[in-house]
Short mmCIF file of C-alpha atoms in Angstrom, two decimals:
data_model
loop_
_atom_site.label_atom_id
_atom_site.label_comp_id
_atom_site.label_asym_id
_atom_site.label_seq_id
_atom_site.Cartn_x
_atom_site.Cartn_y
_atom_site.Cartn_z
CA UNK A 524 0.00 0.00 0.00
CA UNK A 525 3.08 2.12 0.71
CA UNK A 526 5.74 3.11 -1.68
CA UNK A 527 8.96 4.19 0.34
CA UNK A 528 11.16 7.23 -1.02
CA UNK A 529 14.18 7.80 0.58
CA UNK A 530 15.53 11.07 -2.19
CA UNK A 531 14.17 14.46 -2.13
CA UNK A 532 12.47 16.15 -5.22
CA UNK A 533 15.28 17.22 -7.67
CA UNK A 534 15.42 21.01 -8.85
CA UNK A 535 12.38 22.33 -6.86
CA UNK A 536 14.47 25.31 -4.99
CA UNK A 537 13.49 26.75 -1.48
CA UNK A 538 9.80 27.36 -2.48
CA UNK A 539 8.54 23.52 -2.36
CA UNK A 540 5.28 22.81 -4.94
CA UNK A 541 4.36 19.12 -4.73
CA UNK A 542 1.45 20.40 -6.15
CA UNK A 543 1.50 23.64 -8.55
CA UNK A 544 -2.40 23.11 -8.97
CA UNK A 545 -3.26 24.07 -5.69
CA UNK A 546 -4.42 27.33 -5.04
CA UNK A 547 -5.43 29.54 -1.53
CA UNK A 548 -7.40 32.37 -3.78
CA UNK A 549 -11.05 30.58 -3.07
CA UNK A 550 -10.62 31.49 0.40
CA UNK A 551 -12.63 34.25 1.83
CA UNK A 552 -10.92 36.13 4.74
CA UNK A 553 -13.77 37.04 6.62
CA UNK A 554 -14.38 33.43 6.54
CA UNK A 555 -11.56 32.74 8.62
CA UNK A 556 -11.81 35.55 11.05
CA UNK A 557 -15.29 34.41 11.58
CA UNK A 558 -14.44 31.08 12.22
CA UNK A 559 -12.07 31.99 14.46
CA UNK A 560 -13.55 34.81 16.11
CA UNK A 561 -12.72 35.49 19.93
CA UNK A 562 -16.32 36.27 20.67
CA UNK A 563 -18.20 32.85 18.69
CA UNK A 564 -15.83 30.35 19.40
CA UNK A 565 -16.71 26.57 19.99
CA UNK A 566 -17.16 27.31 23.73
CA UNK A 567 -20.51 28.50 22.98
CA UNK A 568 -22.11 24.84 23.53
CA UNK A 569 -21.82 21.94 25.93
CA UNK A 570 -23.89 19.33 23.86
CA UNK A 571 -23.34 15.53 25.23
CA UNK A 572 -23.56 14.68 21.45
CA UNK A 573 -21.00 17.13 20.20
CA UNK A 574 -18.54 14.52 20.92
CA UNK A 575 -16.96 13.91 17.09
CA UNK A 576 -15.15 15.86 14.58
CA UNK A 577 -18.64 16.80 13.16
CA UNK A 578 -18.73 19.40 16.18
CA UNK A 579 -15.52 21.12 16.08
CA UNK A 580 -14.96 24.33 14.73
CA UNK A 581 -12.25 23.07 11.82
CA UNK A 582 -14.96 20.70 10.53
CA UNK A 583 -17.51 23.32 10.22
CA UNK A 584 -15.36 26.05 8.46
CA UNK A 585 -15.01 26.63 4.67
CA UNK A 586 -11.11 25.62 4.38
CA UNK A 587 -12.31 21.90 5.21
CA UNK A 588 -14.59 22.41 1.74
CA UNK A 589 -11.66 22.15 0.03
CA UNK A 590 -10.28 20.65 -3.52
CA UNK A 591 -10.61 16.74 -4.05
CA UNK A 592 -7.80 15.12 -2.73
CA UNK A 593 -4.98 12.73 -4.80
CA UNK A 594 -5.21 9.60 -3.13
CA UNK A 595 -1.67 8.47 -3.54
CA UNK A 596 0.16 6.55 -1.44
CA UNK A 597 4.01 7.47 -0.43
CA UNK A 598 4.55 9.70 -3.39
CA UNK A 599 7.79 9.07 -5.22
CA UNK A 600 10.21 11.67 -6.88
CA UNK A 601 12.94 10.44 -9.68
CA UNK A 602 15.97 11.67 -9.48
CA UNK A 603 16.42 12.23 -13.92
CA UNK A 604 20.22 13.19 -13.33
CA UNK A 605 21.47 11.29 -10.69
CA UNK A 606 23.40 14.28 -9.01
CA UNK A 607 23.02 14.63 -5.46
CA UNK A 608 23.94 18.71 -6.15
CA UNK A 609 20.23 19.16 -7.47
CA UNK A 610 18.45 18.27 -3.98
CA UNK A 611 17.14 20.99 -2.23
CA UNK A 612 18.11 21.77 1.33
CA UNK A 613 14.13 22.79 2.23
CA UNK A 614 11.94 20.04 0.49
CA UNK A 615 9.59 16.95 0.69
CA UNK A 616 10.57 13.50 1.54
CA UNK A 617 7.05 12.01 1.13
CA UNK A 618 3.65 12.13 1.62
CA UNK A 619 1.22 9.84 4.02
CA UNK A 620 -2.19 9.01 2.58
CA UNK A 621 -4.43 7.08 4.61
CA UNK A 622 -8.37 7.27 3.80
CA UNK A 623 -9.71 6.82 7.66
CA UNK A 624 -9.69 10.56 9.07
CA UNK A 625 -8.38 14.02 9.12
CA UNK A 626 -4.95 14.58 11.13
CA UNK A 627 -5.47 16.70 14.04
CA UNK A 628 -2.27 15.57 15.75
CA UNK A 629 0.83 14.20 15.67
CA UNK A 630 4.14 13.41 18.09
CA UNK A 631 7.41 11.83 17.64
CA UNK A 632 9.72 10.33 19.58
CA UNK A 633 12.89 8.09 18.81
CA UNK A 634 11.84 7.73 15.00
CA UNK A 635 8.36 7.06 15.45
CA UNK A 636 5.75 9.04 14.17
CA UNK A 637 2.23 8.92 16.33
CA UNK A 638 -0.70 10.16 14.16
CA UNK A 639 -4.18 10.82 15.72
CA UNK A 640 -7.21 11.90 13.53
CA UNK A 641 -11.28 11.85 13.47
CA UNK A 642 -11.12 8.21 12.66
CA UNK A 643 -10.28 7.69 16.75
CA UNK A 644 -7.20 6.14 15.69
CA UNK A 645 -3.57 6.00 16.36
CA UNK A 646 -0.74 4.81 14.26
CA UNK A 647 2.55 4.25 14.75
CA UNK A 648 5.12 4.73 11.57
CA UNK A 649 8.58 3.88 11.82
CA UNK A 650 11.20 4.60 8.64
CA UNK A 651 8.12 5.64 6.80
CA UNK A 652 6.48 2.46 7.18
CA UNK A 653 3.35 1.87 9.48
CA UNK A 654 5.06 0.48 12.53
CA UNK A 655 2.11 -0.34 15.08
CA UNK A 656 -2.02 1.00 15.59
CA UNK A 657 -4.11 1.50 18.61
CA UNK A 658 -7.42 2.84 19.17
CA UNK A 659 -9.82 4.48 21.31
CA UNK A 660 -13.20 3.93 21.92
CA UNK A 661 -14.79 7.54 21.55
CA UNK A 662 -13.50 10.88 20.81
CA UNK A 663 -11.11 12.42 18.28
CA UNK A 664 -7.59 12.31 18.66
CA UNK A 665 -7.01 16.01 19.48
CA UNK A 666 -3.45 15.88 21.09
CA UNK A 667 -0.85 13.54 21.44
CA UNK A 668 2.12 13.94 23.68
CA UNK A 669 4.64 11.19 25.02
CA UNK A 670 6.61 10.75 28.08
CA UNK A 671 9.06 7.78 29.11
CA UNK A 672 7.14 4.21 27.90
CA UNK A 673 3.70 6.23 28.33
CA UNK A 674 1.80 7.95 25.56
CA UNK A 675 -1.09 10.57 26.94
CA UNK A 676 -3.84 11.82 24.32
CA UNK A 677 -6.22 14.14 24.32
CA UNK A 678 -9.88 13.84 23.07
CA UNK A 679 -12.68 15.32 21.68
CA UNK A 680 -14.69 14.07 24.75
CA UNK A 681 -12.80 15.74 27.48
CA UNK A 682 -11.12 12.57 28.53
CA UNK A 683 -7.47 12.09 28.35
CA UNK A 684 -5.93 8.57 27.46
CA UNK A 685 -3.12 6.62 28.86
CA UNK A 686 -1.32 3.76 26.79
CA UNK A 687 1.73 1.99 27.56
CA UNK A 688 3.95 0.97 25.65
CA UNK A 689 4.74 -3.32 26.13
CA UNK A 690 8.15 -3.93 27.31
CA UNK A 691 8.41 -7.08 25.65
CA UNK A 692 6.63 -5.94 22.39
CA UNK A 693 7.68 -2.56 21.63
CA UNK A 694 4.90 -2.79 18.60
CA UNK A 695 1.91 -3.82 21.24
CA UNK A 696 0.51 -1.13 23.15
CA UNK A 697 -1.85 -0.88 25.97
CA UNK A 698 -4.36 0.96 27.23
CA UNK A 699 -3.00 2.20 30.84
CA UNK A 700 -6.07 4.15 31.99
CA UNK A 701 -8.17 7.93 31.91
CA UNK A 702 -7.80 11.08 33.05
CA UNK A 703 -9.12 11.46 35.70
CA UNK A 704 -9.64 7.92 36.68
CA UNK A 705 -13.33 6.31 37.22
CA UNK A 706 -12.24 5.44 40.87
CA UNK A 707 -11.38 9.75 41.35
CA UNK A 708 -14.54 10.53 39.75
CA UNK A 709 -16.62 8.65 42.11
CA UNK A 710 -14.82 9.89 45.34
CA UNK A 711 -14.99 13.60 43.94
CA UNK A 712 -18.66 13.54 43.08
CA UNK A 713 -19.82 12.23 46.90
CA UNK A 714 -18.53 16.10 48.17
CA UNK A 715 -20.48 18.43 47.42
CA UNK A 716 -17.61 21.59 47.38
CA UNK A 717 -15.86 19.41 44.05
CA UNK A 718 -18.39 20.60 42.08
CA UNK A 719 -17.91 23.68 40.07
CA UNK A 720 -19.97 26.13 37.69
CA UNK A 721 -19.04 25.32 34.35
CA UNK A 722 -22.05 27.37 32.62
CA UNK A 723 -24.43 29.23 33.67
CA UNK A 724 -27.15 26.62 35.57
CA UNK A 725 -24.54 24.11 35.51
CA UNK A 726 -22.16 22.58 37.96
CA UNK A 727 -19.26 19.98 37.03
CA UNK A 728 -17.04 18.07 38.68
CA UNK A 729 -13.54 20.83 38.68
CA UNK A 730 -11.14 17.44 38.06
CA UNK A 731 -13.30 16.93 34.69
CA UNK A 732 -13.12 18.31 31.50
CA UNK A 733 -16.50 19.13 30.34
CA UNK A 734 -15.76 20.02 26.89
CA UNK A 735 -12.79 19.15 23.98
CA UNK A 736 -9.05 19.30 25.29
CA UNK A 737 -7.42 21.16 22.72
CA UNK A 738 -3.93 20.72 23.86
CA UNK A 739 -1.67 18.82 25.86
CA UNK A 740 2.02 19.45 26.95
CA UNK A 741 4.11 18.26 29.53
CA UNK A 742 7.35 19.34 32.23
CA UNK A 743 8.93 16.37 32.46
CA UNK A 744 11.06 17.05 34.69
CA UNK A 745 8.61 17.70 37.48
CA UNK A 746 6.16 15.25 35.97
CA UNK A 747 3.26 17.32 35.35
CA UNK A 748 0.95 16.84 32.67
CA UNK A 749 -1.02 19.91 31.36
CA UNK A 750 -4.28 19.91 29.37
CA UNK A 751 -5.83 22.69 27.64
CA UNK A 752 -9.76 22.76 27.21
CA UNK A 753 -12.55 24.23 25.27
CA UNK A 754 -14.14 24.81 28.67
CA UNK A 755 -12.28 27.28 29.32
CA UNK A 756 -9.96 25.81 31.88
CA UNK A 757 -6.37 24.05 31.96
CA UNK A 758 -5.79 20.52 34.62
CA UNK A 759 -2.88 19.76 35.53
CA UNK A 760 -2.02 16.36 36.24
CA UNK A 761 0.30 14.07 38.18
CA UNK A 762 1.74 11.86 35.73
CA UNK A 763 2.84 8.92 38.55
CA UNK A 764 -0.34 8.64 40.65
CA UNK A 765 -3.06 10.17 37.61
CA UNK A 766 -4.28 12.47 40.18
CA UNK A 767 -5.86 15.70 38.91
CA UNK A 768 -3.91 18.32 41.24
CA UNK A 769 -5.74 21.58 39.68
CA UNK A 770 -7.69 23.15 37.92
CA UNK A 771 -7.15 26.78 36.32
CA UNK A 772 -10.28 28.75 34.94
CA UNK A 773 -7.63 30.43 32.68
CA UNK A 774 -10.02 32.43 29.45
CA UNK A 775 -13.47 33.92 29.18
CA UNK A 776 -13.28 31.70 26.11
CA UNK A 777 -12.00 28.64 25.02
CA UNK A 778 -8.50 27.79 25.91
CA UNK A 779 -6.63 26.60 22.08
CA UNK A 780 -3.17 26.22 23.68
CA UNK A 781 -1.08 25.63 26.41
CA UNK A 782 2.85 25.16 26.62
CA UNK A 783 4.80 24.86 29.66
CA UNK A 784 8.31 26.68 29.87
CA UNK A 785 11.72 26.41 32.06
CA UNK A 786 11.40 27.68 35.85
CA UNK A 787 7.60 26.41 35.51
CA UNK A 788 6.00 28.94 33.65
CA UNK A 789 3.04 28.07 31.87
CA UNK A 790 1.43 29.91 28.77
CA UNK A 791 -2.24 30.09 27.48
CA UNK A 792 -3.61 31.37 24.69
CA UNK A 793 -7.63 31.17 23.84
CA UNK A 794 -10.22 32.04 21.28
CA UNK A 795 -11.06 35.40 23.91
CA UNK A 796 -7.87 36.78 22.03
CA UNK A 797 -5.48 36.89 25.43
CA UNK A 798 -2.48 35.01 25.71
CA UNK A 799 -1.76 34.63 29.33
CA UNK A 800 1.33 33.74 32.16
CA UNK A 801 1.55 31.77 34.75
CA UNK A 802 3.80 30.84 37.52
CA UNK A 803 3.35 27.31 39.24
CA UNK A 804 4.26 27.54 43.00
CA UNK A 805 4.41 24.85 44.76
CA UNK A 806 3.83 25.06 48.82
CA UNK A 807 4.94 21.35 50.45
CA UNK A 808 2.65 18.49 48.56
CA UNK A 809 0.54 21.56 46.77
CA UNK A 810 1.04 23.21 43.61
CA UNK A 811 -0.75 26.32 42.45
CA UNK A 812 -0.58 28.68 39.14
CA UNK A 813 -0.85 31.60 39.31
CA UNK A 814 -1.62 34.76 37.39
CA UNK A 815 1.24 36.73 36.07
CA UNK A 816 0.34 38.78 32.94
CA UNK A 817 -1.29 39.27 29.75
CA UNK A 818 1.19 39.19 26.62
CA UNK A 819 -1.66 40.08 24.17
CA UNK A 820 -5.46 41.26 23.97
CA UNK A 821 -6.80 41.44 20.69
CA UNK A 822 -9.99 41.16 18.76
CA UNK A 823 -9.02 37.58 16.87
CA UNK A 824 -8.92 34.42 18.47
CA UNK A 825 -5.16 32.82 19.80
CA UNK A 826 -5.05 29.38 18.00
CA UNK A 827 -1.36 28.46 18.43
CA UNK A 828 1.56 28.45 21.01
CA UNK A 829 4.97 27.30 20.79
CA UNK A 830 7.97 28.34 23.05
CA UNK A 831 11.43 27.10 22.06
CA UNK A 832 13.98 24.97 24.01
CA UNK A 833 15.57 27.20 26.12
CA UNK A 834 12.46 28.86 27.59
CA UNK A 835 13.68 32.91 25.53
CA UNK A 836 11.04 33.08 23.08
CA UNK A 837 7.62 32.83 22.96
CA UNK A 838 5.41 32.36 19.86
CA UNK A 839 1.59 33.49 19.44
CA UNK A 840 -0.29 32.13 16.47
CA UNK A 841 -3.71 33.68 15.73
CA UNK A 842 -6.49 33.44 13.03
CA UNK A 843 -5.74 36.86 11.29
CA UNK A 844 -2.54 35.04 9.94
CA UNK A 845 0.17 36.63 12.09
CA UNK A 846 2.98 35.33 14.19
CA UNK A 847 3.82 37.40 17.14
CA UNK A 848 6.70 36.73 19.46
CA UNK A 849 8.26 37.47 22.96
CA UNK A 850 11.49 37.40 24.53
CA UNK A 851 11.86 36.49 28.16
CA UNK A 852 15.46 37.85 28.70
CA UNK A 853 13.61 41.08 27.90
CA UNK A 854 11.31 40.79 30.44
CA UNK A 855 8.72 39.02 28.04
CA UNK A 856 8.60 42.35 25.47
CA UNK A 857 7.15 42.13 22.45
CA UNK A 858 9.65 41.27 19.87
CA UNK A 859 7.88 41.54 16.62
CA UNK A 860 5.23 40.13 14.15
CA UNK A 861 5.99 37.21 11.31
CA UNK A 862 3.60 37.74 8.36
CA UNK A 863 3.81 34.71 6.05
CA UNK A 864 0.04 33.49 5.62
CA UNK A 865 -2.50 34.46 4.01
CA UNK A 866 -4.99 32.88 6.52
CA UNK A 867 -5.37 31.52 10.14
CA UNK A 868 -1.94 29.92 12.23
CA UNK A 869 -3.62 26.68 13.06
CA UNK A 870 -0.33 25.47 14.75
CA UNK A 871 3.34 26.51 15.83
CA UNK A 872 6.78 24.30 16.28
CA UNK A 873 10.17 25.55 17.07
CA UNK A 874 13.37 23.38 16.85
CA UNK A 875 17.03 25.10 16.78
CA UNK A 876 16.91 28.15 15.30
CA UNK A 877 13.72 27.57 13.50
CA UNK A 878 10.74 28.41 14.26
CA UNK A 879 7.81 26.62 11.61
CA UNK A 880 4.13 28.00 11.27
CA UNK A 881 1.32 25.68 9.63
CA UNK A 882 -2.15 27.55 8.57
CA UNK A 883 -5.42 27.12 6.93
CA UNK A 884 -4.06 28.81 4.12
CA UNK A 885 -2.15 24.90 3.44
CA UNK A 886 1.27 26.34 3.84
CA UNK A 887 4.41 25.68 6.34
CA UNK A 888 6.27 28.51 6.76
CA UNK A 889 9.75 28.12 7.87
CA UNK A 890 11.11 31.06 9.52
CA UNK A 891 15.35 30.84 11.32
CA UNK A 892 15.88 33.08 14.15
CA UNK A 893 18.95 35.10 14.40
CA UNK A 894 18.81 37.23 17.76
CA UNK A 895 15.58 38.95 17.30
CA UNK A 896 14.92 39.00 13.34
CA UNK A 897 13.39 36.20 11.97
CA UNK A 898 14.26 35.56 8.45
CA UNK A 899 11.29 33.33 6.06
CA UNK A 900 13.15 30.60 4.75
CA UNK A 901 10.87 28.73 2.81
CA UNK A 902 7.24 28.27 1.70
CA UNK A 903 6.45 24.77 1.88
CA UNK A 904 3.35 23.64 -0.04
CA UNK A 905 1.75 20.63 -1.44
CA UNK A 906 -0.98 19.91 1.31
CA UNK A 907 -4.80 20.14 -0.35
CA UNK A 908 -6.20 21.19 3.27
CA UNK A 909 -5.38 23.45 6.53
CA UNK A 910 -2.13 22.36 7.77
CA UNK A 911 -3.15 21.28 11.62
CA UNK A 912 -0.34 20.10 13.08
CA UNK A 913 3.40 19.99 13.52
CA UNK A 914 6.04 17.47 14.88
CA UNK A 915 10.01 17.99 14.43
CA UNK A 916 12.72 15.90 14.91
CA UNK A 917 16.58 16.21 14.22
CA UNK A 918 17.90 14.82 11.27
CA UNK A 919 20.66 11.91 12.02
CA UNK A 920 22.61 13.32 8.98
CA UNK A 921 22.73 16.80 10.58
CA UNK A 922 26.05 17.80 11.52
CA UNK A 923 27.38 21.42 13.73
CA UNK A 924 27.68 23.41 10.25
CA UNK A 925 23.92 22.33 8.68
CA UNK A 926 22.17 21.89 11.50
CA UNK A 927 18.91 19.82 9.83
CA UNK A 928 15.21 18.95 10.94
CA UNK A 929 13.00 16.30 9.67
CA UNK A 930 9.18 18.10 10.10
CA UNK A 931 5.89 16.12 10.09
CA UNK A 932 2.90 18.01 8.97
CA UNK A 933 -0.79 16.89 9.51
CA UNK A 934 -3.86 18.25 7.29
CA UNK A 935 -7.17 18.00 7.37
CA UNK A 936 -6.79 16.86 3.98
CA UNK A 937 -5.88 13.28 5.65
CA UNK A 938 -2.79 13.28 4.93
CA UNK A 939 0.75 13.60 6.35
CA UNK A 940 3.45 15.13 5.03
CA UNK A 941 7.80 14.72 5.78
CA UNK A 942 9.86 17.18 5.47
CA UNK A 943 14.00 17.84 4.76
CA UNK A 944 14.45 21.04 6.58
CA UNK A 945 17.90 22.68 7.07
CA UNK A 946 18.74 26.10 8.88
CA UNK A 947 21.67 26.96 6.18
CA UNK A 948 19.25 26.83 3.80
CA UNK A 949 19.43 30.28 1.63
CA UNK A 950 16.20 32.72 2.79
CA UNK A 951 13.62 33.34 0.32
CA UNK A 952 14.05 36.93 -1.76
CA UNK A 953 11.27 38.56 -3.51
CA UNK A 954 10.74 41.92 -5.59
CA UNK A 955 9.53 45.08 -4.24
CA UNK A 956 6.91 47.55 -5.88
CA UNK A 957 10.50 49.25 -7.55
CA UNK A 958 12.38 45.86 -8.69
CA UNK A 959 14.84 45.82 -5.63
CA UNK A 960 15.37 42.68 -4.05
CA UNK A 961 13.96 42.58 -0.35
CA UNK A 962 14.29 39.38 2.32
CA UNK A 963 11.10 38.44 4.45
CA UNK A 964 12.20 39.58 7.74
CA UNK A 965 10.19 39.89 10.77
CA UNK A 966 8.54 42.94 11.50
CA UNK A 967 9.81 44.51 14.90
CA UNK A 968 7.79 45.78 17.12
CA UNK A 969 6.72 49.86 17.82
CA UNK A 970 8.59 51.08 20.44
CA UNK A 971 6.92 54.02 22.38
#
């Protein structure tokens, strides 16, 4: 069913077009800023039904009304020459086409590639191959995150999943348990003071989710697993005992992201427009989060969050298309806009010095960070739907001179694409209005 590639595209240069025919014109902007809107976002309903990708916002929207969709399997690029010189540093190893789902997440980990999508399942691919599959019973695959043998995921139910992995099968996996366990949620609901409001006339159990998780990431070191919720909240959880050990009503709206940072700072960002910081401060066997500041307040919805390794920069997507960023050794000041896309960030990953932006416009933008301007690389394209999700890994053939990512990208056009990304790669020139040649640089912030 799968044909394996293991060569780039010859002669395609920095701007990558699997597929020249596709075009982003049929998309009406409005469209997306309505979709995405900080005042009508998906929060607006509780429905016990709304429990499938029929309900979420991305299934509703025009960019899922997309073109028809080349059902190819591992698509394969010939080499005509035979000379090496012709691949392109920035370009597209293959293409994953399996007719069960839209991708709504993906994670990778030691050269496998976990996909989760509508169809409720999860595969495993290894060296481009499918490797392994498990599934759950209800609920889109929202988020996937892994940690040591255990793989969490997040659902379109509320719930989050455990599997293990099976020591003596690494292909075999297990399911390990929920979040929060049945056993918690029967000795929460006989106290009255663990229920919460969680809409007007309503009252929830605060250790449950009452609505999609949106987003899941994870401090490993202290073993804390956060999740990020339509219902306007973030849980954090104790990885080694599955306990639930808070609950943050973070948004006035739903909360699209959450990323966790060095010296446990936490960032949200939500469809009410607000990206917001916390601090987690822990007091003996307690641990609390609180409040710190507001990075941004605008009008469109937040829809993406990434902060890079080292904990100095912080990246906002949002659905008018832009990129903003922070950087912590400056006191968290704004550091500038990225304006790439035409339409909606759906999703953010930094590795290195890159920093990679996936939209409903079906582009990856791939933008390398050198102090604070960020210079765009390269377009990728070749995706027939919004580009959901982003994984990166390093390259085994990257050395300390071409420092090298491989990049996963998920679309709602059900497929999944790899990328050869490198950070020497040459950055992409265009022509101005009077013929001079101009780089796409980051736009720094005003400065009162």
């Amino acid at each position: 069913m799968f044909v394996e590639t293991s060569h780039l595209p010859p002669k395609l240069g920095n701007i990558v077009h699997s597929d020249p025919n596709i075009s982003t014109t049929n998309i009406n902007h409005d469209d997306a800023d309505n979709n995405y809107n900080a005042r009508h976002s998906s929060f607006s309903a509780y429905e016990a039904n709304r429990l499938s990708g029929e309900g979420s916002p991305m299934m509703m929207s025009p960019w899922n009304q997309g073109s028809p969709f080349t059902k190819s399997p591992w698509s394969k690029f010939d080499d005509q020459d035979g000379n090496s010189q012709n691949i392109p540093q920035n370009g597209l190893i293959g293409s994953l086409v399996r007719e069960e789902g839209h991708i709504y997440s993906l994670a990778t980990k030691n050269d496998l590639l976990y996909t989760g999508s509508d169809s409720k399942n999860i595969r495993v691919w290894k060296n481009l191959k499918e490797f392994a599959a498990f599934k759950s019973n209800s609920g889109l695959v929202k988020a996937i995150i892994i940690s040591g043998e255990k793989i969490f995921t997040g659902h379109q139910d509320g719930k989050v999943r455990v599997w293990k992995i099976q020591a003596k099968n690494p292909g075999s996996y297990k399911r390990a348990g929920t979040l929060p366990t049945f056993f918690d949620i029967f000795k929460a609901s006989i106290k009255p003071s663990n229920y919460v409001e969680v809409k007007r006339n309503r009252t929830g159990l605060w250790i449950k989710h009452v609505d999609a998780i949106s987003c899941l990431s994870m401090d490993q070191s202290h073993g804390l697993l956060y999740s990020a919720s339509w219902d306007r909240t973030f849980k954090v959880w104790n990885v080694d005992n599955s306990k639930c050990i808070e609950s943050v009503k973070a948004h006035d709206d739903a909360v699209n992201s959450v990323v966790t940072s060095a010296e446990g700072v936490v960032y949200t960002g939500s469809a009410d427009g607000t990206v917001k910081v916390w601090q987690r401060e822990n007091s003996g066997k307690n641990t609390k989060h609180v409040f710190v500041q507001t990075l941004l307040n605008q009008e469109c919805a937040v829809t993406a969050l990434a902060v890079n390794r080292s904990g100095s920069i912080v990246y906002c997507g949002s659905s008018n298309g832009v990129v903003n960023f922070w950087e912590r050794e400056k006191q968290l000041s704004h550091g500038g806009v990225l304006k790439g896309h035409k339409l909606a960030i759906l999703c953010l990953a930094a590795a290195g010095n890159l920093v990679l932006s996936g939209s409903a416009d079906k582009t990856i933008c791939v933008w390398r960070r050198e102090k604070s301007v960020h210079t765009l690389l390269s377009v990728l394209t070749g995706h027939n739907g919004p580009v959901k999700c982003l994984a990166v890994e390093e390259d085994k053939e990257s050395t300390g001179s071409d420092q090298k990512w491989v990049v996963y990208s998920g679309s709602l056009d059900k497929s999944v694409k790899v990328w050869s990304v490198s950070e020497k790669a040459p950055m992409m020139m265009q022509n101005n209005m009077h013929g001079d040649t101009v780089t796409w640089d980051s736009i720094p912030s005003v400065k009162n």
